[in-house]
Coordinates of C-alpha atoms in Angstrom, one line a residue:
M471 CA -17.3 -3.7 49.0
S472 CA -18.3 -7.6 49.4
D473 CA -16.0 -10.4 47.4
V474 CA -19.4 -11.1 45.4
L475 CA -19.8 -7.5 44.2
Y476 CA -15.9 -7.1 43.7
I477 CA -16.2 -10.1 41.2
I478 CA -19.0 -8.6 39.4
V479 CA -17.5 -5.4 39.0
V480 CA -14.0 -6.8 38.0
V481 CA -16.1 -9.0 35.3
C482 CA -17.8 -6.1 34.0
L483 CA -14.6 -3.9 33.6
L484 CA -13.0 -7.2 31.9
A485 CA -15.9 -7.2 29.6
I486 CA -15.2 -3.7 28.7
W487 CA -11.9 -3.9 28.6
V488 CA -11.1 -6.6 26.2
P489 CA -12.8 -5.4 23.3
A490 CA -11.4 -1.8 24.0
L491 CA -7.9 -3.3 23.9
L492 CA -8.4 -5.2 21.0
F493 CA -9.6 -2.2 19.1
S494 CA -6.5 -0.2 20.1
M495 CA -4.3 -2.9 19.4
Q496 CA -5.7 -3.1 16.0
M497 CA -5.2 0.6 15.2
F498 CA -1.9 0.3 16.4
Q499 CA -1.1 -2.5 13.9
Q500 CA -2.7 -0.4 11.2
N501 CA -0.1 2.3 12.0
S502 CA 3.0 0.0 11.5
Y503 CA 3.4 -0.4 15.0
K504 CA 4.7 3.2 15.1
V505 CA 3.9 4.7 18.2
D506 CA 4.0 8.3 17.1
R507 CA 1.8 7.6 14.3
F508 CA -0.8 5.7 16.3
L509 CA -0.6 8.9 19.1
R510 CA -1.6 10.9 16.1
W511 CA -4.3 9.1 15.1
S512 CA -5.6 8.4 18.6
H513 CA -5.5 12.2 19.6
G514 CA -9.1 13.4 20.5
K515 CA -10.5 9.7 20.1
V516 CA -10.8 8.7 23.7
F517 CA -14.5 7.4 23.6
R518 CA -14.3 6.3 19.9
K519 CA -12.7 2.9 20.7
F520 CA -15.7 1.6 22.5
W521 CA -17.6 1.9 19.2
K522 CA -18.9 -1.2 17.5
R523 CA -18.0 -1.1 13.9
G524 CA -16.6 -3.1 11.0
T525 CA -12.9 -2.4 9.8
K526 CA -11.6 -2.4 6.1
V527 CA -8.3 -4.4 7.1
K528 CA -8.3 -7.8 9.0
F529 CA -6.6 -7.7 12.1
V530 CA -4.0 -10.4 12.4
M531 CA -3.4 -11.5 16.2
T532 CA 0.3 -12.2 15.6
P533 CA 2.7 -13.3 18.3
R534 CA 3.7 -9.6 19.1
M535 CA 0.2 -8.8 19.6
W536 CA -0.5 -11.7 22.0
R537 CA 2.3 -10.7 23.9
L538 CA 0.9 -7.2 23.9
F539 CA -2.7 -8.2 25.1
F540 CA -1.5 -10.3 27.8
T541 CA 1.0 -7.4 29.0
A542 CA -1.5 -4.8 28.9
T543 CA -4.4 -7.1 30.4
L544 CA -1.9 -7.8 33.3
I545 CA -1.4 -4.2 34.0
F546 CA -4.9 -3.8 34.2
A547 CA -5.9 -6.9 36.1
V548 CA -3.1 -6.0 38.8
L549 CA -4.9 -2.7 39.5
C550 CA -8.2 -4.6 39.7
I551 CA -6.6 -7.2 42.1
F552 CA -5.4 -4.4 44.5
R553 CA -8.6 -2.7 44.3
L554 CA -6.8 0.5 42.7
Y555 CA -10.1 1.5 41.3
I556 CA -9.0 5.2 40.1
P557 CA -6.3 3.9 38.4
A558 CA -8.2 1.1 37.0
A559 CA -10.6 3.2 35.4
L560 CA -7.9 5.7 33.9
A561 CA -6.3 2.5 32.5
L562 CA -9.9 1.5 30.8
I563 CA -10.7 5.1 29.5
F564 CA -7.1 5.6 28.1
T565 CA -6.7 2.2 26.9
D566 CA -4.5 3.6 24.1
Y567 CA -2.2 4.8 26.4
T568 CA -2.1 1.5 28.6
M569 CA -1.4 -0.4 25.5
I570 CA 1.8 2.0 24.5
L571 CA 2.9 1.0 28.1
A572 CA 2.9 -2.6 27.6
N573 CA 4.2 -2.3 24.3
A574 CA 7.3 -0.2 25.7
L575 CA 7.7 -2.8 28.3
N576 CA 7.8 -5.7 25.5
V577 CA 10.4 -3.8 23.4
P578 CA 13.4 -6.1 24.5
I579 CA 11.4 -9.2 23.8
N580 CA 10.1 -7.9 20.7
K581 CA 13.5 -6.8 19.7
A582 CA 15.3 -10.0 20.6
V583 CA 12.6 -12.1 18.8
S584 CA 13.0 -10.0 15.6
N585 CA 16.3 -10.4 15.7
W586 CA 16.3 -13.9 15.7
Y587 CA 13.9 -13.9 12.7
V588 CA 16.6 -11.7 10.7
K589 CA 19.6 -13.7 11.6
D590 CA 17.2 -17.2 10.5
A591 CA 16.2 -15.6 7.3
K592 CA 19.7 -14.4 6.5
R593 CA 20.8 -18.2 7.3
I594 CA 18.4 -19.4 4.7
L595 CA 19.3 -16.8 2.3
A596 CA 23.2 -17.8 2.8
A597 CA 22.1 -21.5 1.6
H598 CA 20.6 -20.0 -1.6
K599 CA 23.9 -19.1 -3.5
D600 CA 22.6 -19.2 -6.8
L601 CA 19.1 -17.3 -6.0
V602 CA 18.9 -14.1 -8.2
I603 CA 17.2 -11.7 -6.0
I604 CA 15.3 -8.6 -7.6
G605 CA 14.0 -5.5 -6.0
V606 CA 10.8 -3.5 -6.8
T607 CA 10.2 -0.1 -5.2
G608 CA 8.3 3.0 -6.2
S609 CA 5.7 5.5 -5.0
Y610 CA 3.0 3.4 -7.2
G611 CA 3.1 0.6 -9.6
K612 CA 5.6 -1.7 -7.5
T613 CA 2.8 -4.2 -6.7
S614 CA 1.7 -4.8 -10.3
T615 CA 5.0 -4.7 -11.7
K616 CA 6.1 -7.4 -9.2
N617 CA 3.1 -9.7 -10.4
Y618 CA 3.9 -9.0 -14.0
L619 CA 7.3 -9.7 -13.6
Y620 CA 6.6 -13.0 -12.0
R621 CA 4.4 -14.2 -14.7
M622 CA 7.3 -13.2 -17.1
L623 CA 10.1 -14.9 -15.4
S624 CA 7.8 -17.9 -14.4
E625 CA 8.2 -18.9 -18.1
K626 CA 11.5 -20.1 -17.6
Y627 CA 12.5 -19.8 -13.8
N628 CA 11.0 -21.0 -10.6
T629 CA 10.3 -17.8 -9.1
L630 CA 9.0 -16.5 -5.6
I631 CA 7.6 -13.1 -4.7
T632 CA 6.9 -11.6 -1.8
P633 CA 3.1 -12.2 -1.2
G634 CA 0.5 -9.4 -0.8
N635 CA 1.8 -6.4 1.0
F636 CA 4.6 -8.1 2.6
N637 CA 7.0 -5.3 1.6
T638 CA 8.5 -4.4 5.1
T639 CA 11.5 -5.9 6.3
M640 CA 9.6 -8.3 8.6
G641 CA 7.3 -9.1 5.7
V642 CA 10.2 -10.1 3.8
V643 CA 11.8 -12.0 6.4
R644 CA 8.6 -13.9 6.8
T645 CA 8.4 -14.7 3.3
I646 CA 11.9 -16.0 3.5
R647 CA 11.3 -18.2 6.5
E648 CA 7.9 -19.6 5.5
Y649 CA 8.0 -19.7 1.6
L650 CA 11.5 -20.1 0.1
K651 CA 12.4 -23.4 -0.9
P652 CA 15.5 -24.9 -2.5
Y653 CA 14.1 -25.3 -5.8
H654 CA 13.6 -21.6 -6.3
Q655 CA 15.8 -19.8 -8.8
V656 CA 14.5 -16.1 -8.4
F657 CA 13.2 -14.1 -5.7
I658 CA 11.2 -10.8 -6.6
V659 CA 10.9 -8.6 -3.3
E660 CA 8.4 -6.0 -3.4
M661 CA 10.2 -3.1 -1.1
G662 CA 8.0 -0.4 0.7
A663 CA 9.1 2.7 2.5
K664 CA 7.6 5.4 4.8
Q665 CA 10.8 6.9 6.1
V666 CA 14.5 7.2 4.8
G667 CA 16.6 4.0 5.1
D668 CA 13.5 1.7 4.9
I669 CA 14.6 0.4 1.4
K670 CA 18.2 0.0 2.4
E671 CA 17.1 -2.1 5.4
I672 CA 15.8 -4.5 3.2
C673 CA 18.4 -4.5 0.7
D674 CA 20.8 -5.2 3.5
L675 CA 18.9 -8.4 4.3
V676 CA 18.5 -9.7 0.7
H677 CA 21.2 -8.1 -1.5
P678 CA 19.5 -7.8 -4.8
V679 CA 21.3 -7.9 -8.1
I680 CA 18.6 -6.6 -10.0
G681 CA 16.3 -3.4 -8.8
V682 CA 13.4 -1.7 -10.6
V683 CA 12.1 1.8 -9.3
T684 CA 8.7 2.2 -10.8
S685 CA 8.1 6.1 -9.8
V686 CA 8.7 8.8 -7.2
G687 CA 5.6 10.6 -6.4
Q688 CA 4.0 12.2 -3.4
M689 CA 3.1 9.6 -0.8
H690 CA 3.6 9.3 2.8
L691 CA 4.7 12.8 2.9
E692 CA 3.9 13.1 6.6
T693 CA 6.8 10.6 7.6
F694 CA 9.0 11.4 4.4
K695 CA 8.5 15.3 4.8
T696 CA 9.8 15.9 1.2
V697 CA 9.7 14.3 -2.3
E698 CA 13.7 14.5 -2.3
N699 CA 13.6 12.3 0.6
I700 CA 10.9 9.9 -1.1
R701 CA 13.1 9.9 -4.0
K702 CA 16.4 9.2 -2.0
T703 CA 14.7 6.4 -0.3
K704 CA 13.4 4.8 -3.5
F705 CA 16.9 5.1 -4.8
E706 CA 18.4 3.3 -2.3
L707 CA 17.6 0.2 -4.1
I708 CA 19.8 1.4 -7.0
R709 CA 22.6 2.1 -4.9
S710 CA 22.7 -1.1 -3.3
L711 CA 23.2 -3.1 -6.4
P712 CA 26.4 -4.9 -7.3
S713 CA 28.6 -3.2 -10.1
D714 CA 27.3 -6.2 -12.3
G715 CA 23.8 -5.5 -11.5
L716 CA 20.9 -3.9 -13.3
G717 CA 18.7 -1.0 -12.0
V718 CA 15.5 -0.4 -14.1
I719 CA 13.8 2.9 -13.9
N720 CA 10.8 4.7 -15.4
M721 CA 11.8 7.7 -17.0
D722 CA 8.0 8.7 -17.4
S723 CA 7.7 9.4 -13.8
E724 CA 8.5 12.8 -13.2
G725 CA 10.1 12.4 -9.9
I726 CA 12.5 9.9 -11.4
A727 CA 13.3 12.2 -14.8
S728 CA 14.1 15.4 -12.8
Y729 CA 16.4 13.6 -10.7
G730 CA 20.0 15.0 -10.8
D731 CA 21.7 12.4 -9.0
I732 CA 20.6 9.0 -10.6
P733 CA 23.3 6.3 -9.4
D734 CA 25.9 5.1 -12.1
N735 CA 27.3 2.0 -9.7
C736 CA 25.8 -0.2 -12.1
R737 CA 24.2 -0.5 -15.7
I738 CA 21.2 1.7 -15.5
V739 CA 18.2 0.7 -18.1
R740 CA 15.5 3.3 -18.8
Y741 CA 12.2 2.8 -19.9
G742 CA 9.0 4.7 -20.8
I743 CA 6.4 5.8 -23.2
K744 CA 6.3 9.8 -23.6
S745 CA 10.1 9.6 -22.9
E746 CA 12.5 9.7 -25.6
A747 CA 15.9 8.9 -24.0
V748 CA 15.0 5.3 -22.8
D749 CA 16.1 1.9 -23.7
Y750 CA 12.5 0.3 -23.7
K751 CA 9.9 2.4 -25.3
A752 CA 6.2 1.7 -26.1
E753 CA 5.4 2.4 -29.5
N754 CA 2.4 2.0 -32.0
I755 CA -0.1 1.7 -28.8
S756 CA -3.6 0.9 -29.6
C757 CA -6.4 0.1 -27.3
S758 CA -9.8 -2.1 -27.9
A759 CA -12.3 -4.0 -26.0
S760 CA -10.0 -6.8 -26.1
G761 CA -6.9 -4.8 -24.4
T762 CA -3.8 -3.2 -25.5
D763 CA -1.3 -3.6 -28.1
F764 CA 2.1 -2.0 -28.5
D765 CA 5.4 -2.8 -29.7
V766 CA 8.7 -2.3 -27.8
N767 CA 12.1 -2.9 -29.3
G768 CA 10.9 -5.0 -32.1
T769 CA 8.5 -7.2 -30.2
H770 CA 4.9 -6.9 -30.4
I771 CA 2.9 -7.3 -27.1
H772 CA -0.6 -7.9 -26.5
T773 CA -2.4 -7.7 -23.2
S774 CA -5.9 -7.6 -21.8
L775 CA -4.6 -4.8 -19.5
V776 CA -5.5 -1.0 -20.4
G777 CA -4.0 2.3 -19.4
D778 CA -0.3 3.7 -19.5
C779 CA 0.4 2.6 -16.3
N780 CA -0.1 -1.1 -16.9
I781 CA 2.1 -0.8 -20.1
L782 CA 5.0 0.9 -18.1
N783 CA 4.7 -2.0 -15.7
I784 CA 5.0 -4.4 -18.5
L785 CA 8.0 -2.5 -20.2
A786 CA 10.0 -2.9 -16.6
A787 CA 9.1 -6.4 -16.5
V788 CA 10.4 -7.0 -20.2
A789 CA 13.6 -5.2 -19.2
V790 CA 14.1 -7.7 -16.3
A791 CA 13.4 -10.6 -18.6
D792 CA 15.5 -9.4 -21.4
R793 CA 18.6 -9.4 -18.6
L794 CA 17.6 -13.0 -17.3
E795 CA 17.5 -14.1 -20.9
V796 CA 13.8 -15.0 -21.2
S797 CA 12.9 -15.3 -25.0
A798 CA 10.6 -13.0 -26.8
D799 CA 8.2 -15.7 -27.7
K800 CA 7.7 -16.4 -23.8
Q801 CA 7.7 -12.6 -22.7
R802 CA 4.6 -12.6 -25.5
I803 CA 3.0 -15.7 -24.1
A804 CA 3.3 -14.1 -20.4
A805 CA 2.2 -10.9 -21.3
S806 CA -0.9 -12.2 -23.1
K807 CA -2.0 -14.0 -19.6
L808 CA -1.3 -11.3 -17.5
Q809 CA -4.4 -10.6 -15.1
Q810 CA -5.6 -7.4 -13.4
V811 CA -4.1 -6.8 -10.0
E812 CA -7.2 -6.3 -7.8
H813 CA -7.9 -2.6 -7.0
R814 CA -5.2 -1.5 -9.3
L815 CA -6.9 0.2 -12.3
S816 CA -8.8 -3.0 -12.7
V817 CA -11.6 -3.0 -15.4
S818 CA -14.8 -4.9 -15.2
L819 CA -18.3 -5.0 -16.4
K820 CA -21.2 -5.0 -13.9
G821 CA -24.8 -4.3 -15.0
G822 CA -23.9 -2.9 -18.0
M823 CA -21.4 -0.3 -16.5
T824 CA -17.8 0.0 -16.8
I825 CA -16.0 -0.3 -13.6
L826 CA -12.6 1.2 -12.9
D827 CA -11.3 -0.2 -9.6
D828 CA -8.3 2.0 -8.7
A829 CA -9.2 1.8 -4.9
Y830 CA -5.7 0.8 -3.7
N831 CA -3.9 4.0 -5.2
S832 CA -3.4 7.1 -3.1
N833 CA -1.1 9.3 -4.9
P834 CA -1.7 12.2 -7.3
E835 CA 0.2 10.8 -10.3
G836 CA -1.5 7.5 -10.0
A837 CA -4.7 9.3 -9.9
R838 CA -4.1 11.5 -12.9
M839 CA -3.4 8.1 -14.7
A840 CA -6.5 6.6 -13.6
L841 CA -8.4 9.6 -14.7
D842 CA -6.8 9.7 -18.3
V843 CA -8.1 6.0 -18.6
L844 CA -11.5 7.2 -17.5
G845 CA -11.4 10.0 -19.9
R846 CA -10.3 7.8 -22.7
L847 CA -13.0 5.2 -22.6
S848 CA -15.4 5.1 -25.5
L849 CA -19.1 5.4 -24.0
P850 CA -22.4 5.5 -25.3
D851 CA -24.5 8.6 -26.2
G852 CA -26.0 9.7 -22.8
A853 CA -23.5 8.1 -20.6
R854 CA -21.6 9.6 -17.9
R855 CA -18.3 9.4 -16.2
I856 CA -18.4 9.1 -12.5
V857 CA -15.7 9.3 -9.9
V858 CA -15.7 8.0 -6.4
T859 CA -13.1 9.1 -3.9
P860 CA -12.0 10.4 -0.5
G861 CA -9.2 12.1 -2.1
F862 CA -5.4 11.6 -0.5
V863 CA -3.9 11.4 2.9
E864 CA -0.6 11.4 4.6
L865 CA 0.4 14.3 2.1
G866 CA 1.6 16.8 5.0
A867 CA 1.5 20.4 4.0
R868 CA 0.5 19.5 0.5
Q869 CA -2.3 17.3 1.2
E870 CA -5.2 20.5 1.0
S871 CA -3.8 21.8 -2.1
E872 CA -3.1 18.3 -4.0
D873 CA -7.0 17.5 -2.9
R874 CA -8.2 20.7 -4.4
L875 CA -6.3 20.0 -7.5
L876 CA -7.8 16.4 -7.6
G877 CA -11.2 18.1 -7.6
E878 CA -10.1 20.3 -10.5
E879 CA -9.0 17.5 -12.6
I880 CA -11.9 15.1 -12.0
A881 CA -14.2 18.2 -12.9
G882 CA -12.5 18.0 -16.2
V883 CA -13.1 14.4 -17.1
A884 CA -16.2 13.4 -15.2
D885 CA -19.9 14.3 -15.1
I886 CA -20.4 13.4 -11.3
L887 CA -18.2 13.4 -8.5
I888 CA -19.0 11.5 -5.2
I889 CA -16.9 12.6 -2.2
V890 CA -16.5 9.8 0.2
N891 CA -15.6 10.6 4.0
R892 CA -15.5 14.2 5.5
Y893 CA -11.5 14.1 5.5
N894 CA -10.9 16.0 2.6
R895 CA -14.5 17.1 1.8
D896 CA -14.0 20.7 1.5
A897 CA -10.9 20.6 -0.7
L898 CA -12.3 18.3 -3.1
F899 CA -15.7 20.2 -3.4
S900 CA -14.0 23.4 -3.7
G901 CA -11.6 22.4 -6.4
A902 CA -14.2 20.7 -8.4
R903 CA -16.5 23.8 -8.2
S904 CA -13.7 26.1 -9.1
A905 CA -13.3 24.2 -12.5
G906 CA -16.6 24.5 -13.4
M907 CA -18.6 21.4 -12.2
P908 CA -22.0 22.3 -11.0
E909 CA -23.0 21.8 -7.6
D910 CA -25.7 19.5 -8.1
R911 CA -23.3 17.4 -9.7
I912 CA -21.1 16.9 -6.5
I913 CA -22.6 14.4 -3.9
C914 CA -21.1 14.1 -0.6
A915 CA -21.1 10.6 1.5
D916 CA -19.8 9.8 4.6
T917 CA -18.9 6.3 3.9
L918 CA -18.3 4.1 0.9
A919 CA -21.6 2.1 1.6
G920 CA -23.5 5.4 1.4
A921 CA -21.6 6.5 -1.8
V922 CA -22.7 3.1 -3.2
Q923 CA -26.3 3.9 -2.2
H924 CA -26.1 7.2 -4.0
L925 CA -24.6 5.3 -7.4
S926 CA -27.6 2.7 -7.2
G927 CA -30.3 5.4 -7.5
L928 CA -28.4 7.5 -10.3
T929 CA -26.3 5.1 -12.5
K930 CA -27.8 3.3 -15.8
P931 CA -26.2 1.0 -18.4
G932 CA -23.3 2.6 -20.5
D933 CA -22.0 4.8 -17.7
A934 CA -18.4 4.4 -16.1
I935 CA -17.5 4.5 -12.4
L936 CA -14.0 5.1 -11.2
Y937 CA -13.3 4.3 -7.7
E938 CA -10.2 6.1 -6.8
N939 CA -8.4 5.6 -3.4
D940 CA -10.3 4.1 -0.2
L941 CA -9.1 5.5 3.2
P942 CA -8.1 2.9 5.8
D943 CA -9.6 2.6 9.0
T944 CA -7.2 4.9 10.6
F945 CA -8.8 7.9 8.8
K946 CA -12.7 7.1 9.5

């Protein structure tokens, strides 16, 4: 092969290599940099990576991703330079595995960098001796609770929260290094988990003195394997608290109420709406067009938010605010100013229709709460209740049965079901049909955009639409 032809071939190969590698890297990032999870996603998708398509989660080219990009590209370039065309072709076709090899080569560097970041975060925390650190975890409700707690405590304290979904150890490390300032008095840390030990790892970093467990439910069963492991992991937060600390737990969550091993290493405060044996109970609940009113321990609360899930989240915030001596008046003011958290059962009006956006929720217990809100809505005569959902994922062996049950529950509340994606279509469809929903009221769409097209042709003013869950790119 002439040098000119060789250069043309290499340029063409690189033109294919770069977008293929970037797509593999993006999916690796969305799988939390977990090789086993990524390989499960990658199985059977050898050629899919070459498709040009939009993604819901923005790819972030972090320093780790840059290292991965250059290492993988160096492997491919070496094969091309030495004219090893068959290995180069295989590296290109199986980009996912080439990237995994590059990641393995980068492990010592990544580990060293991560350790340095963690040590730096610990150094910064050590300089904030009077900082009150609050951990918030749960299968659902943790992000909303974090935000409501931030709003309430900010009435008295300079408060910092982990932004967005910075709920992993390295996300918390980044928050500390980039956002924590000497004037902060309270630090609220959202703690996410996908396997046993994840919460303890964050607690060992920040050492919280107050912990809130909002719920225990069926999420990430592919990695947790059992609900008992989920429960054990969530309560790692409570077990990490000091003897003079405070644990705040939601007794309306069946996964918490049924737990026979609730720690007693510190004071435990319980809250709920339906539960009786609680320290903070919402009573005299009334809903109107302006929101929700309720009483808790003699304090009247008004909020523009709706749904039992939001009331429970406010109760948790009130319990912590009481511990930190935020006055009842300031709590009331904060509650009245609470804003809906996007995609977490937020309510809006559009074209005369009520939109319930619960797209971020992805667990059965949270979905039931959203369906309850949909069922309670007061609609004009002739208006319909519509649910748009792809069902649940990452529930392991229980996924099919839970999606079938979801279909049944939707049929009991909604007039129309739109099933998005093919991943859980059969289970949702059969569940809805078995509960009596007519087949012509069940619509199937391959994408959310397709579902929206169906909606534009069948909805009318007065209708209510619930968007329940939205599968990430890895389940397309």
